[in-house]
PDB file of C-alpha atoms in Angstrom:
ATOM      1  CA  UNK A  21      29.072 -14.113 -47.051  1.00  0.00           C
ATOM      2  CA  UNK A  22      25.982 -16.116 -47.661  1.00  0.00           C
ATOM      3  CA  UNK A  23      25.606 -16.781 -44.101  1.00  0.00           C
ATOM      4  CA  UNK A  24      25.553 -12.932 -43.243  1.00  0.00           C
ATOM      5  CA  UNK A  25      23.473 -12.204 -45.646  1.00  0.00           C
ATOM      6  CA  UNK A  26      20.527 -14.883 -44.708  1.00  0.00           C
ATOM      7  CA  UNK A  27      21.163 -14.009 -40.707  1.00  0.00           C
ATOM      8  CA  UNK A  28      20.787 -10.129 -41.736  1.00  0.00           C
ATOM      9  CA  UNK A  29      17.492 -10.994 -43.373  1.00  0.00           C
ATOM     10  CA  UNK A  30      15.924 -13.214 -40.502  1.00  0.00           C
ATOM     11  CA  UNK A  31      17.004 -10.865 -37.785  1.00  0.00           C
ATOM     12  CA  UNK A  32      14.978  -7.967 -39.650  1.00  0.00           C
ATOM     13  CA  UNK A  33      12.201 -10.325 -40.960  1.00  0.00           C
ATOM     14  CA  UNK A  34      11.726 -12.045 -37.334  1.00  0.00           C
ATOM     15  CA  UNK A  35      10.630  -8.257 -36.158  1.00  0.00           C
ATOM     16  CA  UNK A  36       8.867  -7.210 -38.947  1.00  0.00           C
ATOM     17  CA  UNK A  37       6.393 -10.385 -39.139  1.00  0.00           C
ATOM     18  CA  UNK A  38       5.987 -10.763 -35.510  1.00  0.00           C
ATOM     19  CA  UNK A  39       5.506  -7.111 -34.412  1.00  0.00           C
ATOM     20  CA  UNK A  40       1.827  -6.767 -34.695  1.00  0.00           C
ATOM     21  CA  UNK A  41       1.193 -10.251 -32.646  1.00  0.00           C
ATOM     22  CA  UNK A  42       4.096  -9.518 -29.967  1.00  0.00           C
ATOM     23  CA  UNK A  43       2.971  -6.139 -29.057  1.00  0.00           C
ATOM     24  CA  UNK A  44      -0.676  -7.408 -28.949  1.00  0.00           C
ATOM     25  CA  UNK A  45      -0.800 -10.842 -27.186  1.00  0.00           C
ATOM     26  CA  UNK A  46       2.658 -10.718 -25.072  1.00  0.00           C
ATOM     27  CA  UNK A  47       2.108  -7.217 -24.171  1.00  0.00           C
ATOM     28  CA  UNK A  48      -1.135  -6.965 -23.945  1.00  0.00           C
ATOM     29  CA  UNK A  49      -1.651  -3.735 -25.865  1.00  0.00           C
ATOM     30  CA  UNK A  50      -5.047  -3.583 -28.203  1.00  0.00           C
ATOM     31  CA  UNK A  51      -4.049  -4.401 -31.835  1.00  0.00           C
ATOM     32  CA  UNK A  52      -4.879  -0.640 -33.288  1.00  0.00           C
ATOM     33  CA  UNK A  53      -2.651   0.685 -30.926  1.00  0.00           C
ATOM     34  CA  UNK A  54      -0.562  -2.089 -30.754  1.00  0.00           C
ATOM     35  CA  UNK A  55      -0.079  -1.884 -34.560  1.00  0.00           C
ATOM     36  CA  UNK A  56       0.036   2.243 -34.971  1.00  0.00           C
ATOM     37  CA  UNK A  57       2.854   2.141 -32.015  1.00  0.00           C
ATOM     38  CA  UNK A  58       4.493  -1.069 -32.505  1.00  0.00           C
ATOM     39  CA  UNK A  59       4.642  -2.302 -36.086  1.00  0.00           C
ATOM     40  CA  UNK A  60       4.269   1.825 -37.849  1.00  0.00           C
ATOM     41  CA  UNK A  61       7.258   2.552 -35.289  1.00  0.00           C
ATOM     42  CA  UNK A  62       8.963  -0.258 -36.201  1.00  0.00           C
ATOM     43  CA  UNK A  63       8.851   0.448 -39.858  1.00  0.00           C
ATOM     44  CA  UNK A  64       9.578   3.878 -39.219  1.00  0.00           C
ATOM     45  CA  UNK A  65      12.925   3.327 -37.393  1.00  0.00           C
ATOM     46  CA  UNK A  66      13.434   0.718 -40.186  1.00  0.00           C
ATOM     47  CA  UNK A  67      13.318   4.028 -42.793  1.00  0.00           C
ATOM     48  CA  UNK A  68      15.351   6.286 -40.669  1.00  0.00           C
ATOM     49  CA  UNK A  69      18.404   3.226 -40.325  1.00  0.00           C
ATOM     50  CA  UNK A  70      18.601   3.409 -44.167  1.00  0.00           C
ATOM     51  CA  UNK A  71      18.061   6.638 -44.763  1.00  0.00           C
ATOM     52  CA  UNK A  72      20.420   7.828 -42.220  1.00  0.00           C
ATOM     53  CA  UNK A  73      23.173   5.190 -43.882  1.00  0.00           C
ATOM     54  CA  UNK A  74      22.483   6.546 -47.451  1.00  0.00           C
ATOM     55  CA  UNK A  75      22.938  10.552 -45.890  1.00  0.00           C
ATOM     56  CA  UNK A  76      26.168   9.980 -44.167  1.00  0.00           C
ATOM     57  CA  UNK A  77      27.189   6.220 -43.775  1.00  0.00           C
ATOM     58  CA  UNK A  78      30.806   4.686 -44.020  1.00  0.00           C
ATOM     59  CA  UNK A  79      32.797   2.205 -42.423  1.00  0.00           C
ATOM     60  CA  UNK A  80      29.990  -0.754 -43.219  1.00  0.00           C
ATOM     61  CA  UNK A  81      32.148  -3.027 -40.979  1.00  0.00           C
ATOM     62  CA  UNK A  82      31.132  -1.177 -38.065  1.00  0.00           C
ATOM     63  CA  UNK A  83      27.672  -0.141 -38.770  1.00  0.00           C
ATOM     64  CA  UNK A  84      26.655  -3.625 -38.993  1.00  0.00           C
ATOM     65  CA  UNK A  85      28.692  -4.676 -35.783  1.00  0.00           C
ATOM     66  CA  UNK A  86      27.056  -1.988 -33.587  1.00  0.00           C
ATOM     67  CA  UNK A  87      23.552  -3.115 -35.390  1.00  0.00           C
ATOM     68  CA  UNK A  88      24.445  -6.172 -34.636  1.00  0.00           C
ATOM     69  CA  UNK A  89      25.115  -5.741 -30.765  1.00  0.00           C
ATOM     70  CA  UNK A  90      22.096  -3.219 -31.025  1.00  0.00           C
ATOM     71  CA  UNK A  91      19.911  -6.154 -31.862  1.00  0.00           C
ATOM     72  CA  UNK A  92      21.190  -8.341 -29.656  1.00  0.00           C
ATOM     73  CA  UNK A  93      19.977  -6.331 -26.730  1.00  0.00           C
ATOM     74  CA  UNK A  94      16.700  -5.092 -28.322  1.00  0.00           C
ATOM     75  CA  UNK A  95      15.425  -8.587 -28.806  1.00  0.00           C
ATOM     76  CA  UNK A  96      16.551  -9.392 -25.192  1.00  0.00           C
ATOM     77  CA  UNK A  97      15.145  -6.215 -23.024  1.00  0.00           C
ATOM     78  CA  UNK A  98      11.669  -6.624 -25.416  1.00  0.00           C
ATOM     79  CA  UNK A  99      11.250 -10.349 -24.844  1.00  0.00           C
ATOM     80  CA  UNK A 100      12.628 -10.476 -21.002  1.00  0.00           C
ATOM     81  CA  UNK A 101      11.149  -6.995 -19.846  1.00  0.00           C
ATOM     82  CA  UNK A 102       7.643  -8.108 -17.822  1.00  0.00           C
ATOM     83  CA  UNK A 103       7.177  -3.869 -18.201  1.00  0.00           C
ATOM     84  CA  UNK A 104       5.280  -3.539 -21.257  1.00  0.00           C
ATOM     85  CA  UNK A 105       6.166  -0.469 -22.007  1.00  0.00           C
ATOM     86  CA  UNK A 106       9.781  -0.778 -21.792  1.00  0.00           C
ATOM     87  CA  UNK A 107       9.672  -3.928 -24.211  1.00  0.00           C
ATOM     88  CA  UNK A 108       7.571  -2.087 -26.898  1.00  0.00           C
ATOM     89  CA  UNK A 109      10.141   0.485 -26.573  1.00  0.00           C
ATOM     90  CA  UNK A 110      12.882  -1.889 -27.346  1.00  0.00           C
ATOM     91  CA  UNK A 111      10.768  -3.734 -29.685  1.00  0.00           C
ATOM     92  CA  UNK A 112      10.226  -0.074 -32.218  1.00  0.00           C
ATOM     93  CA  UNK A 113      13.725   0.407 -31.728  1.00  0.00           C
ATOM     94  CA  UNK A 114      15.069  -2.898 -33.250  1.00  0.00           C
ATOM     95  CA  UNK A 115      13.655  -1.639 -36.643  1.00  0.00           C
ATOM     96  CA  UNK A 116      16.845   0.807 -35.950  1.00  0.00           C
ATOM     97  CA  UNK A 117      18.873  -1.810 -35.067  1.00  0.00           C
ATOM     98  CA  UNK A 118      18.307  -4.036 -37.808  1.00  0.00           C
ATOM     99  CA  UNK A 119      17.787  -0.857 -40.618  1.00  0.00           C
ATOM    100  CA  UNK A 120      21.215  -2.003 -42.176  1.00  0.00           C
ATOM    101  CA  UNK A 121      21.688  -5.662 -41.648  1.00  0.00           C
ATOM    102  CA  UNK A 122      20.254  -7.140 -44.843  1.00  0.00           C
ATOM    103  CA  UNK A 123      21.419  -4.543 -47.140  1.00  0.00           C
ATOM    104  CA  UNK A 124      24.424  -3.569 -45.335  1.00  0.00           C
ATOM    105  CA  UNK A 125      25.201  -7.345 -45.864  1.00  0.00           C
ATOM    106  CA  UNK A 126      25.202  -6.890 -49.188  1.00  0.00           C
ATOM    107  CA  UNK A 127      27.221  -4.022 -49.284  1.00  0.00           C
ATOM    108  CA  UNK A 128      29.820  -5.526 -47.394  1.00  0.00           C
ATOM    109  CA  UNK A 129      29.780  -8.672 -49.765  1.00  0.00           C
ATOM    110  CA  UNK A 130      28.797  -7.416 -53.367  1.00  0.00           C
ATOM    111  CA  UNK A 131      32.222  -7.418 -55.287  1.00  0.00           C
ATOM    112  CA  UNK A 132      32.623 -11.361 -53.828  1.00  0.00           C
ATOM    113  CA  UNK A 133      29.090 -12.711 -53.575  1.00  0.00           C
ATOM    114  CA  UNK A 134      26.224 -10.528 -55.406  1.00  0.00           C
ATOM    115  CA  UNK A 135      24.087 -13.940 -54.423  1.00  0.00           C
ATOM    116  CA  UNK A 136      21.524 -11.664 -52.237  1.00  0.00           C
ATOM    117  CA  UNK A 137      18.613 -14.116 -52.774  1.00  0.00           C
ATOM    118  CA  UNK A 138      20.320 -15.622 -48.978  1.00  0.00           C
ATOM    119  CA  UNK A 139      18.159 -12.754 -47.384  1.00  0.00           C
ATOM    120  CA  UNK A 140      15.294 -13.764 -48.856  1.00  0.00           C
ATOM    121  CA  UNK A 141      15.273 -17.221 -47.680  1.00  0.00           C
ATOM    122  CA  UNK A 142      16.868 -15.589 -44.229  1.00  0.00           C
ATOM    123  CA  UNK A 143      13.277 -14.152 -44.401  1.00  0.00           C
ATOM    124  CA  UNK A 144      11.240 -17.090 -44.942  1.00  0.00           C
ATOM    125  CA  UNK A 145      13.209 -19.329 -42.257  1.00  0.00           C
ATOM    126  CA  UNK A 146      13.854 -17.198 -39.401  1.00  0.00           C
ATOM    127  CA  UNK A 147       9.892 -16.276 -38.613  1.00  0.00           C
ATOM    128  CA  UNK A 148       9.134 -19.668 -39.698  1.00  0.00           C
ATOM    129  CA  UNK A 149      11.150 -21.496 -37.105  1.00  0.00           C
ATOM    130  CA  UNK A 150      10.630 -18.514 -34.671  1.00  0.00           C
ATOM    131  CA  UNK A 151       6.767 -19.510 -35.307  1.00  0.00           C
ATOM    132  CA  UNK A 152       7.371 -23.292 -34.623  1.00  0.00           C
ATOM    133  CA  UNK A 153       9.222 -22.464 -31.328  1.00  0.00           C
ATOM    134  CA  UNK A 154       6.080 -20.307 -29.908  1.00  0.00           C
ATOM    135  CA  UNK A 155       3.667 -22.367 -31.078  1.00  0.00           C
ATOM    136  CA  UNK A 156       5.884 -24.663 -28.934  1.00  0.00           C
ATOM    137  CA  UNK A 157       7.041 -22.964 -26.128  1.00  0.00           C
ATOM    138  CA  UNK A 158       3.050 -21.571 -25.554  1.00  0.00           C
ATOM    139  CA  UNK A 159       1.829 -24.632 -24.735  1.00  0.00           C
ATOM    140  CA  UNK A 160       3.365 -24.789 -21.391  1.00  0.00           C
ATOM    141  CA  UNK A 161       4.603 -21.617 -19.144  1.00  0.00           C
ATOM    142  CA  UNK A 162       7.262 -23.588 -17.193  1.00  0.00           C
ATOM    143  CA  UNK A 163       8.120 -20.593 -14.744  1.00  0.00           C
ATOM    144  CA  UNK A 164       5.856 -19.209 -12.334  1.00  0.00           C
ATOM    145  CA  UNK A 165       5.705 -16.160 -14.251  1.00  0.00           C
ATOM    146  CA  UNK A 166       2.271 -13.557 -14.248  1.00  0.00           C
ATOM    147  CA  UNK A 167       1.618 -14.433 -18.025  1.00  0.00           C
ATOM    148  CA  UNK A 168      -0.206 -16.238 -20.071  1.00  0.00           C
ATOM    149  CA  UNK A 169       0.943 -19.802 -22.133  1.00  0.00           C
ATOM    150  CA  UNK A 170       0.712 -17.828 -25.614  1.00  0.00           C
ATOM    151  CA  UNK A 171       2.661 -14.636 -23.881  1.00  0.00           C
ATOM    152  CA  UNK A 172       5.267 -17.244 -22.625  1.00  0.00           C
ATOM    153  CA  UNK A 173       5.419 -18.470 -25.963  1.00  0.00           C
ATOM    154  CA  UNK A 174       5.958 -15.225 -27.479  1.00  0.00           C
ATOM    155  CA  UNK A 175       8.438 -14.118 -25.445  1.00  0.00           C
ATOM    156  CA  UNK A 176      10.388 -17.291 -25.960  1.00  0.00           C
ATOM    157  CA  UNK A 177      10.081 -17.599 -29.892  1.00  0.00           C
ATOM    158  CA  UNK A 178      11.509 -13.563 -29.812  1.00  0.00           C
ATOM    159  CA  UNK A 179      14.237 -14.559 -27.220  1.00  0.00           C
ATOM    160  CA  UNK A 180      15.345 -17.511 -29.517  1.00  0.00           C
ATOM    161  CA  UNK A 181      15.873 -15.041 -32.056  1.00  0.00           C
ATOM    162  CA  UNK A 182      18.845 -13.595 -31.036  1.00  0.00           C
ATOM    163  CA  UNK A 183      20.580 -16.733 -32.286  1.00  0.00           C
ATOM    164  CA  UNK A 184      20.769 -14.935 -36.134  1.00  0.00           C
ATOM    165  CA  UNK A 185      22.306 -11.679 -34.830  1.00  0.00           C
ATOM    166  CA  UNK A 186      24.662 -13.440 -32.829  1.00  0.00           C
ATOM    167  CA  UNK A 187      26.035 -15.566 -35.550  1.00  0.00           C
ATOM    168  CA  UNK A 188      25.736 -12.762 -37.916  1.00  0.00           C
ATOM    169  CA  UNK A 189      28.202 -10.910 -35.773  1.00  0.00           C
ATOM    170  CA  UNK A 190      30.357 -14.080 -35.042  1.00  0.00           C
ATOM    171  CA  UNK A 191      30.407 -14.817 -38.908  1.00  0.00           C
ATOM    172  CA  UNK A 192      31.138 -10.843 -39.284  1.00  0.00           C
ATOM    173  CA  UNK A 193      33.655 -11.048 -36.994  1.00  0.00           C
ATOM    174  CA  UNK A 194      35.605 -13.746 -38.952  1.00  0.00           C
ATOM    175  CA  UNK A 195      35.202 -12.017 -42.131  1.00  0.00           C
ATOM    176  CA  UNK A 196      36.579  -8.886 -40.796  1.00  0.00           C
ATOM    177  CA  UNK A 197      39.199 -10.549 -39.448  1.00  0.00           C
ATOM    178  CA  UNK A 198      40.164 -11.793 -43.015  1.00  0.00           C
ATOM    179  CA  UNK A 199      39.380  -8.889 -44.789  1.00  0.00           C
ATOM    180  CA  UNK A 200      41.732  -6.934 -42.568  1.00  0.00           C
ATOM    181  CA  UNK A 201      44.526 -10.118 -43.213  1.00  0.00           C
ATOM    182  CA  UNK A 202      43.837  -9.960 -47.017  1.00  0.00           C
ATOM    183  CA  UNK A 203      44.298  -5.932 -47.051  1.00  0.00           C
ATOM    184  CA  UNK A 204      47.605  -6.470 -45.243  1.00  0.00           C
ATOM    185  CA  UNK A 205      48.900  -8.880 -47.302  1.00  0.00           C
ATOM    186  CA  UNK A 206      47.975  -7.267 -50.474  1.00  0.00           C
ATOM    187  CA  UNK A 207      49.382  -3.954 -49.003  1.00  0.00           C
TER     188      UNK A 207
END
């Protein structure tokens, strides 16, 4: 439960912190623009997740696996997309996709583990190691691609980043599996 809940919080964190730079220096789109159309976005599909959830959301179990698979995909097409305009797409739209991960973590795991302070260190970590892997990865552009070391490097460190969704969905996965085994039995 721990586990989701620190995945949840880097997958959303990741985004959040790296935005502004991404959409500016691996996209090459000026920062006010960059930050009005990227990061404002961004925050703004981040509101509409939660909000949306609070109006009309049930079934936790399956919002998080579809925001789950939803940021799997976002942080691929907006790191491997060479058109910038598709990739800042993608890249507003994982606020969307990650809207319910952190606290729909917690939802999903309040009555065993109330212990939410994993998100917050899921916060810290996850940009943190995504910020050792660019500063990495941009010092060399091994591919013959048309971009520049610190735009390879971007594009890596948000690539890496799917590694949190996908074991938050693998570690959601097992706990649904369980919960379902417990409600039988107890049934």
């Amino acid at each position: 439960c721990s586990l989701l809940i620190f995945f949840g919080g880097a997958t959303e964190c990741i985004m959040t912190q790296w935005c502004s730079s991404y959409v500016e220096s691996a996209l090459g789109i000026p920062k006010l623009v960059g930050d009005i159309f990227g990061l404002a976005l961004f925050a703004l599909m981040l509101a509409f997740g939660r909000t949306l959830y609070a109006k009309r959301g049930k079934n936790i179990l399956k919002v998080l696996t579809i925001c789950l698979i939803a940021s799997i995909i976002c942080y691929l097409v907006s790191s491997l997309f060479l058109n910038n305009i598709i990739a800042l797409v993608f890249c507003i739209l994982t606020g969307l996709s990650v809207s319910m991960l952190w606290p729909g973590s917690i939802i999903l795991v309040c009555d065993k583990n109330p212990n939410a302070v994993c998100g917050d260190l899921g916060g810290a970590i996850g940009p943190q190691l995504t910020g050792i892997i660019i500063d990495k990865a941009s010092l060399f552009n091994i591919y013959d691609l048309p971009l520049t070391n610190e735009q390879f490097g971007l594009r890596v460190g948000i690539l890496s980043s799917i590694v949190y969704p996908i074991l938050a969905l693998i570690i959601l996965l097992i706990i649904k599996v369980r919960f379902y085994k417990n409600k039988k039995m107890n049934s």
